[in-house]
């Protein structure tokens, strides 16, 4: 096949003998453009720099991350295009564990030992499926989910073999657009067509999006009862429990999930966070130790993992081990944006516990570092604010809490921010800060609208996008910035930079608040402008 000679492949395999054998098999298949990676880390760096058609990855990569963790990083950070084929190679003794616990499924699995003919068959099968989805994937990567839904309809008709896959993707795209009712109808239809767990999970997600938490909870509980290895269902059940304030139940669900699939770093982080919130310090300590150990080899390691572990150790009273974790952070997290802030917050926690006079200095360092756009989490900020308040630094605590409030994604987050002051018996200050944050956001929006009314559309975009950078988790600010960008395009003509800003802001708004009533209209305006300026292919005419 001429198509095979054009394939760019990345072979991720630590053992030289197996690497040579797999390379030769790929050659026998007609694939000659092959590069090698020996670890997950080197693979990530290659994937960030080049686009590959095929990634053939060994599950057991030795020291560091395994193949499933590499796939998790790839999908979570969107390192590769949707068209990239990822085939996992695994020994039979590991297969059941890998498949049952893999919530992020690869394109296919190859069970060792296998022949070149088997490899060729799997690659051809994956390429055939990729061809069927090429239009949909292209539209998704262009940020055009509305047109992608239309392309899915055509895919169901043209490739009946993959009809269920197209329907599933169509439902997921409705979720992307915040169209929970449409997605719910599709998942219900899929469930009736074929009683598969993922259709029921999709239905539970749409119910969650609509705030029907009890209905979602029933479906999710049944899913994990029927299949105790369905990891996505565990995660959504824990998320549902947390949303309705059932933290002990959320922790219990995640405990069970981690016992089934102990390597997913993001799930471990959630378990550690909830364990801290419920006062289970022993579990938090053990979990955060695992997170620090597992994330150590990731290209996306986060200093907040060390900070969380320090927090658990300080709560336990083990300041010597906490100091050791801080030293490890300084050594292994050098050069990362969050490191200075996380180190200062960690040191302040230790000094507060030991009565060290350097406490005030470290709190000041932490507050200064947290002012920068470094992506510090809300949990870290609120922990710092609490430390400031406990040590008579009310103005610094107010500054941090005000920043959190202006960036609050929902009322639950606003309540948590207010709780920092309320728990210290200063509820009146919490109310004052909440009112101030709301006023500042409203004043900013009004100023952006005023600039647009005066014809300064670019000025409005600059103001609102700057505001969105400062409050990236506030859906009101983000969607107003998206609207400012779209109004600029509507009145000033298409500008590719502003168009990309608008697309990214709409996507951010969708992630933050998929059921926001403004989202569909803003998304529709974006699609209309693309068509107006000839940037969207009209596929509805296809018959």
Coordinates of C-alpha atoms in Angstrom, one line a residue:
X1 CA 0.0 0.0 0.0
X2 CA 1.4 3.4 -1.0
X3 CA -0.3 4.9 2.0
X4 CA 1.9 2.8 4.3
X5 CA 5.1 4.2 2.8
X6 CA 4.0 7.7 3.8
X7 CA 3.3 6.8 7.4
X8 CA 5.4 8.6 10.0
X9 CA 5.8 6.3 13.0
X10 CA 7.2 6.7 16.5
X11 CA 8.3 3.5 18.2
X12 CA 8.4 3.7 22.0
X13 CA 10.3 0.8 23.4
X14 CA 13.1 0.7 26.1
X15 CA 14.7 -2.6 25.2
X16 CA 17.0 -2.6 22.2
X17 CA 16.2 -6.2 21.1
X18 CA 12.5 -5.6 21.0
X19 CA 13.0 -2.2 19.4
X20 CA 14.9 -3.8 16.5
X21 CA 12.3 -6.5 16.1
X22 CA 9.4 -4.0 16.0
X23 CA 11.3 -1.7 13.6
X24 CA 11.9 -4.7 11.3
X25 CA 8.2 -5.6 11.5
X26 CA 7.2 -2.1 10.6
X27 CA 9.6 -2.2 7.6
X28 CA 8.0 -5.5 6.5
X29 CA 4.6 -3.7 6.6
X30 CA 6.0 -1.0 4.3
X31 CA 6.5 1.6 7.0
X32 CA 10.0 3.0 6.7
X33 CA 9.7 6.5 8.3
X34 CA 10.4 5.4 11.8
X35 CA 11.8 7.2 14.9
X36 CA 12.6 5.8 18.3
X37 CA 11.9 6.8 21.9
X38 CA 13.2 4.8 24.9
X39 CA 11.0 6.4 27.6
X40 CA 7.7 8.3 28.0
X41 CA 9.7 11.5 28.6
X42 CA 11.6 11.3 25.3
X43 CA 8.4 10.3 23.5
X44 CA 6.6 13.4 24.8
X45 CA 9.4 15.6 23.6
X46 CA 9.2 14.0 20.1
X47 CA 5.4 14.2 19.9
X48 CA 5.6 17.9 20.9
X49 CA 8.0 18.6 18.0
X50 CA 6.5 16.4 15.2
X51 CA 3.2 15.0 14.0
X52 CA 3.2 11.2 13.8
X53 CA 0.6 9.0 12.0
X54 CA 1.3 6.0 14.2
X55 CA 2.7 5.6 17.7
X56 CA 3.5 2.0 18.6
X57 CA 4.1 2.0 22.3
X58 CA 5.2 -0.7 24.8
X59 CA 3.1 -0.7 28.0
X60 CA 5.9 -1.5 30.3
X61 CA 8.5 1.2 29.8
X62 CA 10.6 0.4 32.8
X63 CA 11.6 3.3 35.1
X64 CA 9.3 6.3 34.9
X65 CA 5.9 6.4 33.3
X66 CA 4.3 3.4 31.6
X67 CA 2.5 3.5 28.2
X68 CA -0.9 4.2 29.7
X69 CA 0.4 7.2 31.6
X70 CA 2.1 8.4 28.4
X71 CA -1.3 8.1 26.6
X72 CA -3.0 10.0 29.5
X73 CA -0.5 12.9 29.2
X74 CA -1.0 12.9 25.4
X75 CA -4.8 13.1 25.6
X76 CA -5.0 15.5 28.6
X77 CA -2.5 18.0 27.1
X78 CA -3.6 17.4 23.5
X79 CA -0.1 16.7 22.3
X80 CA -1.1 14.8 19.1
X81 CA -3.9 15.4 16.6
X82 CA -7.0 13.2 16.7
X83 CA -5.9 11.4 13.6
X84 CA -2.8 9.9 15.3
X85 CA -3.1 6.1 15.8
X86 CA -1.9 4.9 19.1
X87 CA -1.3 1.1 19.4
X88 CA -0.3 -0.3 22.8
X89 CA 2.0 -3.4 22.9
X90 CA 1.6 -5.5 26.0
X91 CA 2.4 -8.9 27.4
X92 CA -0.6 -11.3 27.9
X93 CA -0.1 -11.3 31.7
X94 CA -0.6 -7.5 31.8
X95 CA -3.4 -7.3 29.2
X96 CA -6.4 -7.8 31.6
X97 CA -5.0 -5.1 34.0
X98 CA -4.2 -2.6 31.2
X99 CA -7.6 -3.0 29.4
X100 CA -9.8 -3.1 32.5
X101 CA -8.2 0.0 34.0
X102 CA -7.7 2.0 30.9
X103 CA -10.2 4.8 30.8
X104 CA -8.2 6.4 28.0
X105 CA -8.3 3.6 25.4
X106 CA -5.7 3.5 22.6
X107 CA -6.7 2.8 19.0
X108 CA -5.8 -0.9 19.5
X109 CA -3.8 -3.4 21.6
X110 CA -1.2 -5.9 20.4
X111 CA -0.6 -8.9 22.6
X112 CA 2.9 -10.2 22.5
X113 CA 4.1 -12.3 20.8
X114 CA 2.7 -11.3 17.4
X115 CA 3.8 -11.4 13.8
X116 CA 4.4 -8.7 11.2
X117 CA 1.1 -9.9 9.5
X118 CA -0.8 -9.2 12.7
X119 CA 0.7 -5.8 13.0
X120 CA -0.1 -5.0 9.4
X121 CA -3.7 -6.1 9.8
X122 CA -4.1 -3.8 12.9
X123 CA -2.5 -0.8 11.2
X124 CA -4.6 -1.2 8.1
X125 CA -7.8 -1.5 10.2
X126 CA -6.8 1.6 12.2
X127 CA -6.1 3.6 8.9
X128 CA -9.5 2.5 7.5
X129 CA -11.2 3.9 10.6
X130 CA -9.1 7.1 10.5
X131 CA -10.2 7.7 6.8
X132 CA -13.8 7.5 7.9
X133 CA -13.4 10.1 10.6
X134 CA -11.0 12.5 8.8
X135 CA -13.6 15.2 8.0
X136 CA -15.0 15.1 11.6
X137 CA -11.6 15.2 13.2
X138 CA -10.5 18.1 11.0
X139 CA -13.6 20.2 11.9
X140 CA -13.1 19.4 15.6
X141 CA -9.5 20.5 15.5
X142 CA -10.5 23.7 13.6
X143 CA -12.8 24.4 16.6
X144 CA -16.0 23.9 14.6
X145 CA -18.1 21.4 16.6
X146 CA -21.4 22.5 14.9
X147 CA -20.1 21.5 11.4
X148 CA -18.5 18.4 13.0
X149 CA -22.0 17.2 14.1
X150 CA -23.2 17.6 10.4
X151 CA -20.2 15.6 9.3
X152 CA -21.0 12.9 11.8
X153 CA -24.5 12.6 10.3
X154 CA -22.9 12.0 6.9
X155 CA -20.4 9.5 8.4
X156 CA -23.3 7.5 9.8
X157 CA -24.7 7.3 6.3
X158 CA -21.5 6.7 4.4
X159 CA -19.8 4.4 6.8
X160 CA -22.5 2.3 8.4
X161 CA -19.8 0.0 9.9
X162 CA -18.9 2.9 12.3
X163 CA -22.5 4.3 12.8
X164 CA -22.4 3.8 16.5
X165 CA -19.0 5.5 16.8
X166 CA -20.3 8.4 14.8
X167 CA -23.4 8.7 17.0
X168 CA -21.2 8.5 20.1
X169 CA -19.0 11.3 18.8
X170 CA -22.0 13.3 17.8
X171 CA -23.3 13.1 21.4
X172 CA -19.9 14.1 22.8
X173 CA -20.0 17.1 20.5
X174 CA -23.4 18.2 21.7
X175 CA -21.8 18.0 25.2
X176 CA -19.0 20.2 24.0
X177 CA -21.6 22.8 22.8
X178 CA -23.4 22.6 26.1
X179 CA -26.4 21.0 24.4
X180 CA -27.2 18.5 27.2
X181 CA -30.8 17.8 26.1
X182 CA -29.7 16.8 22.5
X183 CA -26.8 14.7 24.0
X184 CA -29.2 13.0 26.4
X185 CA -31.6 12.0 23.6
X186 CA -28.6 10.5 21.6
X187 CA -27.2 8.6 24.6
X188 CA -30.7 7.2 25.3
X189 CA -31.0 6.1 21.7
X190 CA -27.5 4.5 21.8
X191 CA -28.4 2.7 25.0
X192 CA -31.6 1.3 23.5
X193 CA -29.7 0.3 20.3
X194 CA -26.9 -1.4 22.2
X195 CA -26.8 -1.8 26.0
X196 CA -23.2 -0.6 26.4
X197 CA -21.8 1.0 29.5
X198 CA -20.4 4.1 27.8
X199 CA -23.9 5.0 26.5
X200 CA -25.2 5.0 30.1
X201 CA -22.2 6.9 31.3
X202 CA -22.8 9.5 28.6
X203 CA -26.4 9.8 29.8
X204 CA -25.2 10.3 33.4
X205 CA -22.9 13.1 32.2
X206 CA -25.7 14.9 30.5
X207 CA -27.9 14.6 33.6
X208 CA -25.0 16.0 35.7
X209 CA -24.7 18.9 33.3
X210 CA -28.4 19.7 33.8
X211 CA -28.0 19.6 37.6
X212 CA -30.0 16.4 37.9
X213 CA -27.4 14.9 40.3
X214 CA -29.6 12.3 41.9
X215 CA -30.6 10.8 38.6
X216 CA -27.0 10.8 37.5
X217 CA -25.9 9.2 40.8
X218 CA -28.4 6.3 40.3
X219 CA -27.0 5.4 36.9
X220 CA -23.3 5.8 38.0
X221 CA -23.9 3.6 41.1
X222 CA -25.4 0.9 38.9
X223 CA -22.5 1.1 36.4
X224 CA -19.8 0.6 39.1
X225 CA -21.9 -2.2 40.7
X226 CA -22.1 -4.0 37.4
X227 CA -18.5 -3.4 36.4
X228 CA -16.1 -2.7 39.2
X229 CA -13.4 -1.8 36.7
X230 CA -15.2 1.0 34.9
X231 CA -12.9 3.9 35.8
X232 CA -14.7 6.8 34.2
X233 CA -17.9 5.9 36.0
X234 CA -16.0 6.0 39.4
X235 CA -14.7 9.5 38.5
X236 CA -18.1 10.8 37.6
X237 CA -19.7 9.3 40.6
X238 CA -17.1 10.9 42.9
X239 CA -17.6 14.2 41.1
X240 CA -21.4 13.9 41.6
X241 CA -21.0 13.2 45.3
X242 CA -18.7 16.1 45.7
X243 CA -21.1 18.5 43.8
X244 CA -23.9 17.6 46.3
X245 CA -21.6 18.0 49.3
X246 CA -21.1 14.3 50.0
X247 CA -17.3 14.4 50.5
X248 CA -17.0 11.2 52.5
X249 CA -18.9 9.3 49.8
X250 CA -16.7 10.9 47.1
X251 CA -13.6 9.8 49.0
X252 CA -14.9 6.3 49.4
X253 CA -15.6 6.0 45.6
X254 CA -12.1 7.3 44.7
X255 CA -10.5 5.0 47.3
X256 CA -12.1 2.1 45.5
X257 CA -11.1 3.4 42.1
X258 CA -7.5 3.8 43.1
X259 CA -7.4 0.2 44.4
X260 CA -8.5 -0.9 41.0
X261 CA -6.4 1.4 38.9
X262 CA -3.5 2.8 41.1
X263 CA -1.5 4.7 38.5
X264 CA -3.8 7.6 37.2
X265 CA -2.2 10.7 38.7
X266 CA -5.2 13.0 38.2
X267 CA -7.4 10.6 40.1
X268 CA -4.8 10.3 42.9
X269 CA -4.7 14.1 43.2
X270 CA -8.5 14.3 43.6
X271 CA -8.4 11.6 46.3
X272 CA -5.6 13.4 48.2
X273 CA -7.5 16.7 48.0
X274 CA -10.8 15.2 49.2
X275 CA -9.0 13.3 51.9
X276 CA -7.5 16.5 53.2
X277 CA -10.9 18.2 53.1
X278 CA -12.5 15.4 55.1
X279 CA -9.6 15.4 57.7
X280 CA -8.2 12.0 56.7
X281 CA -4.6 13.1 56.9
X282 CA -3.1 9.6 56.8
X283 CA -4.7 8.9 53.4
X284 CA -3.8 12.3 52.1
X285 CA -0.2 11.8 53.1
X286 CA 0.0 8.3 51.5
X287 CA -1.7 9.4 48.3
X288 CA 0.3 12.6 47.8
X289 CA 3.5 10.6 48.3
X290 CA 2.4 8.4 45.4
X291 CA 1.5 11.4 43.3
X292 CA 5.0 13.0 43.8
X293 CA 6.6 9.7 43.0
X294 CA 4.6 9.0 39.9
X295 CA 4.6 12.5 38.5
X296 CA 8.4 12.8 39.0
X297 CA 9.0 11.4 35.5
X298 CA 6.2 13.3 33.7
X299 CA 7.0 16.2 31.4
X300 CA 4.1 17.9 33.1
X301 CA 5.1 17.6 36.7
X302 CA 3.5 20.1 39.1
X303 CA 5.2 21.7 42.2
X304 CA 1.7 21.8 43.8
X305 CA 2.1 18.0 44.3
X306 CA 5.0 18.7 46.7
X307 CA 3.0 21.5 48.3
X308 CA 0.0 19.2 48.9
X309 CA 2.3 16.6 50.5
X310 CA 3.9 19.3 52.7
X311 CA 0.4 20.3 53.8
X312 CA -0.4 16.7 54.8
X313 CA 2.9 16.3 56.7
X314 CA 2.5 19.5 58.6
X315 CA -1.0 18.6 59.6
X316 CA 0.4 15.3 60.9
X317 CA 3.2 17.2 62.7
X318 CA 6.1 15.7 60.8
X319 CA 8.0 18.9 60.0
X320 CA 11.3 17.1 59.4
X321 CA 9.9 15.1 56.5
X322 CA 8.1 18.2 55.2
X323 CA 11.4 20.0 55.1
X324 CA 12.8 17.1 53.1
X325 CA 9.9 17.4 50.6
X326 CA 10.6 21.1 50.2
X327 CA 14.3 20.4 49.5
X328 CA 13.2 17.8 46.9
X329 CA 10.9 20.5 45.3
X330 CA 13.8 23.0 45.1
X331 CA 16.0 20.4 43.5
X332 CA 13.6 18.7 41.0
X333 CA 11.2 21.6 40.1
X334 CA 13.7 24.3 39.3
X335 CA 12.7 26.5 36.5
X336 CA 8.9 25.8 36.7
X337 CA 6.6 28.8 37.0
X338 CA 4.9 27.7 40.2
X339 CA 8.0 26.6 42.1
X340 CA 8.8 29.8 43.9
X341 CA 5.2 30.3 45.1
X342 CA 4.8 26.6 46.2
X343 CA 8.2 26.6 47.9
X344 CA 7.3 29.8 49.9
X345 CA 3.8 28.6 50.9
X346 CA 5.3 25.2 51.9
X347 CA 8.0 26.9 54.0
X348 CA 5.5 29.2 55.6
X349 CA 3.4 26.2 56.7
X350 CA 6.5 24.6 58.3
X351 CA 7.5 27.8 60.0
X352 CA 4.0 28.3 61.4
X353 CA 4.1 24.9 62.9
X354 CA 7.6 25.2 64.4
X355 CA 7.3 28.9 65.4
X356 CA 10.2 30.0 63.2
X357 CA 10.5 33.8 62.9
X358 CA 11.0 33.5 59.2
X359 CA 7.3 32.9 58.8
X360 CA 6.4 36.5 58.0
X361 CA 9.1 36.7 55.3
X362 CA 8.0 33.5 53.6
X363 CA 4.3 34.6 53.7
X364 CA 5.3 37.9 52.0
X365 CA 7.3 35.9 49.4
X366 CA 4.3 33.6 48.7
X367 CA 1.9 36.5 48.3
X368 CA 4.2 38.3 45.9
X369 CA 4.8 35.1 43.8
X370 CA 1.0 34.4 43.7
X371 CA 0.3 37.7 42.1
X372 CA 2.0 36.5 38.9
X373 CA 0.2 34.6 36.2
X374 CA 1.6 31.2 37.1
X375 CA -1.5 29.1 37.1
X376 CA -1.6 28.6 40.9
X377 CA -4.7 26.6 41.8
X378 CA -7.6 28.0 43.8
X379 CA -6.8 25.4 46.6
X380 CA -3.3 26.7 46.9
X381 CA -4.4 30.3 47.0
X382 CA -7.1 29.7 49.6
X383 CA -4.6 27.8 51.7
X384 CA -2.2 30.7 51.5
X385 CA -5.0 33.2 52.4
X386 CA -5.8 31.0 55.5
X387 CA -2.2 31.0 56.6
X388 CA -2.0 34.8 56.2
X389 CA -5.2 35.2 58.2
X390 CA -4.0 32.9 61.0
X391 CA -0.8 35.0 61.3
X392 CA -2.4 38.4 61.4
X393 CA -1.9 39.4 57.8
X394 CA -5.4 40.3 57.0
X395 CA -4.7 42.7 54.1
X396 CA -2.7 40.0 52.3
X397 CA -5.4 37.4 52.9
X398 CA -8.0 39.9 51.6
X399 CA -5.9 40.5 48.4
X400 CA -5.7 36.7 47.7
X401 CA -9.4 36.0 48.5
X402 CA -10.5 38.9 46.3
X403 CA -8.5 37.5 43.4
X404 CA -10.1 34.1 43.9
X405 CA -13.6 35.6 44.1
X406 CA -13.1 37.6 40.9
X407 CA -12.0 34.3 39.3
X408 CA -14.7 32.1 40.9
X409 CA -16.2 29.7 38.3
X410 CA -19.4 29.1 40.3
X411 CA -21.2 29.9 43.6
X412 CA -19.7 26.9 45.3
X413 CA -16.2 28.3 44.7
X414 CA -17.4 31.8 45.9
X415 CA -18.7 30.1 49.1
X416 CA -15.3 28.4 49.7
X417 CA -13.5 31.7 49.3
X418 CA -15.9 33.4 51.8
X419 CA -15.4 30.5 54.1
X420 CA -11.8 31.5 54.7
X421 CA -12.9 34.6 56.5
X422 CA -16.1 33.1 58.0
X423 CA -14.2 30.3 59.7
X424 CA -12.0 33.0 61.3
X425 CA -15.1 34.8 62.6
X426 CA -14.9 37.5 60.1
X427 CA -18.0 36.9 58.0
X428 CA -18.6 40.7 57.5
X429 CA -15.3 41.0 55.7
X430 CA -16.2 38.0 53.5
X431 CA -19.4 39.7 52.4
X432 CA -17.6 43.0 51.7
X433 CA -15.0 41.2 49.6
X434 CA -17.7 39.3 47.7
X435 CA -19.6 42.6 46.9
X436 CA -16.3 44.3 45.9
X437 CA -15.3 41.4 43.5
X438 CA -18.7 41.4 41.9
X439 CA -18.6 45.2 41.4
X440 CA -15.1 45.1 39.9
X441 CA -16.2 42.4 37.4
X442 CA -19.3 44.4 36.5
X443 CA -17.4 47.6 36.1
X444 CA -14.9 45.9 33.8
X445 CA -17.6 44.5 31.6
X446 CA -19.3 47.9 31.4
X447 CA -16.0 49.5 30.4
X448 CA -15.5 47.0 27.6
X449 CA -19.1 47.6 26.4
X450 CA -18.5 51.3 26.5
X451 CA -15.4 51.0 24.3
X452 CA -17.2 48.9 21.8
X453 CA -20.1 51.5 21.7
X454 CA -17.5 54.2 21.0
X455 CA -16.2 52.2 18.1
X456 CA -13.0 51.2 19.8
X457 CA -13.5 47.5 19.1
X458 CA -9.9 46.5 19.3
X459 CA -9.6 48.4 22.6
X460 CA -12.5 46.5 23.9
X461 CA -10.9 43.2 22.9
X462 CA -7.6 44.1 24.6
X463 CA -9.4 45.1 27.8
X464 CA -11.6 42.0 28.0
X465 CA -8.9 39.5 27.0
X466 CA -6.6 41.0 29.6
X467 CA -9.4 40.6 32.1
X468 CA -9.9 36.9 31.0
X469 CA -6.2 36.2 31.5
X470 CA -6.5 37.5 35.1
X471 CA -9.8 35.6 35.7
X472 CA -9.5 32.5 33.5
X473 CA -12.0 30.5 35.6
X474 CA -14.8 33.1 35.6
X475 CA -17.2 32.1 32.8
X476 CA -18.9 35.6 32.8
X477 CA -15.5 37.3 32.2
X478 CA -14.4 34.7 29.6
X479 CA -17.6 34.8 27.6
X480 CA -17.7 38.6 27.6
X481 CA -14.2 38.6 26.2
X482 CA -15.3 36.1 23.5
X483 CA -18.2 38.4 22.6
X484 CA -15.9 41.4 22.5
X485 CA -13.6 39.5 20.0
X486 CA -16.6 38.5 17.9
X487 CA -18.0 42.0 17.8
X488 CA -14.6 43.3 16.7
X489 CA -14.6 40.7 13.8
X490 CA -18.1 41.6 12.9
X491 CA -17.4 45.3 12.6
X492 CA -13.7 45.4 11.6
X493 CA -13.4 42.3 9.3
X494 CA -11.7 39.0 9.9
X495 CA -8.4 39.0 11.8
X496 CA -6.9 35.6 12.3
X497 CA -5.3 36.4 15.6
X498 CA -8.6 37.8 17.1
X499 CA -10.5 34.9 15.5
X500 CA -8.2 32.4 17.2
X501 CA -8.6 34.3 20.5
X502 CA -12.4 34.1 20.1
X503 CA -12.3 30.4 19.4
X504 CA -10.1 29.7 22.5
X505 CA -12.3 31.9 24.7
X506 CA -15.4 30.1 23.6
X507 CA -13.8 26.7 24.3
X508 CA -12.7 28.0 27.7
X509 CA -16.3 29.2 28.5
X510 CA -17.6 25.8 27.4
X511 CA -15.3 24.0 29.8
X512 CA -16.2 26.3 32.6
X513 CA -19.9 26.4 32.2
X514 CA -21.3 24.1 29.5
X515 CA -24.9 24.9 30.3
X516 CA -24.4 28.7 30.2
X517 CA -27.4 30.1 28.3
X518 CA -25.2 32.6 26.5
X519 CA -22.8 30.0 25.1
X520 CA -25.0 28.7 22.3
X521 CA -25.6 32.2 20.9
X522 CA -21.9 33.2 21.1
X523 CA -20.9 29.9 19.4
X524 CA -23.6 30.6 16.7
X525 CA -22.2 34.1 16.1
X526 CA -18.7 32.6 15.7
X527 CA -20.0 30.1 13.1
X528 CA -21.9 32.8 11.3
X529 CA -18.8 35.0 11.0
X530 CA -16.7 32.1 9.7
X531 CA -19.3 31.5 7.0
X532 CA -19.5 35.3 6.3
X533 CA -15.8 35.5 5.7
X534 CA -15.6 32.2 3.7
X535 CA -13.7 30.3 6.4
X536 CA -16.2 27.5 7.1
X537 CA -16.9 24.8 4.6
X538 CA -20.7 24.3 4.2
X539 CA -21.1 20.6 4.4
X540 CA -24.9 20.6 4.7
X541 CA -25.2 20.7 1.0
X542 CA -23.6 17.3 0.7
X543 CA -26.1 14.6 -0.2

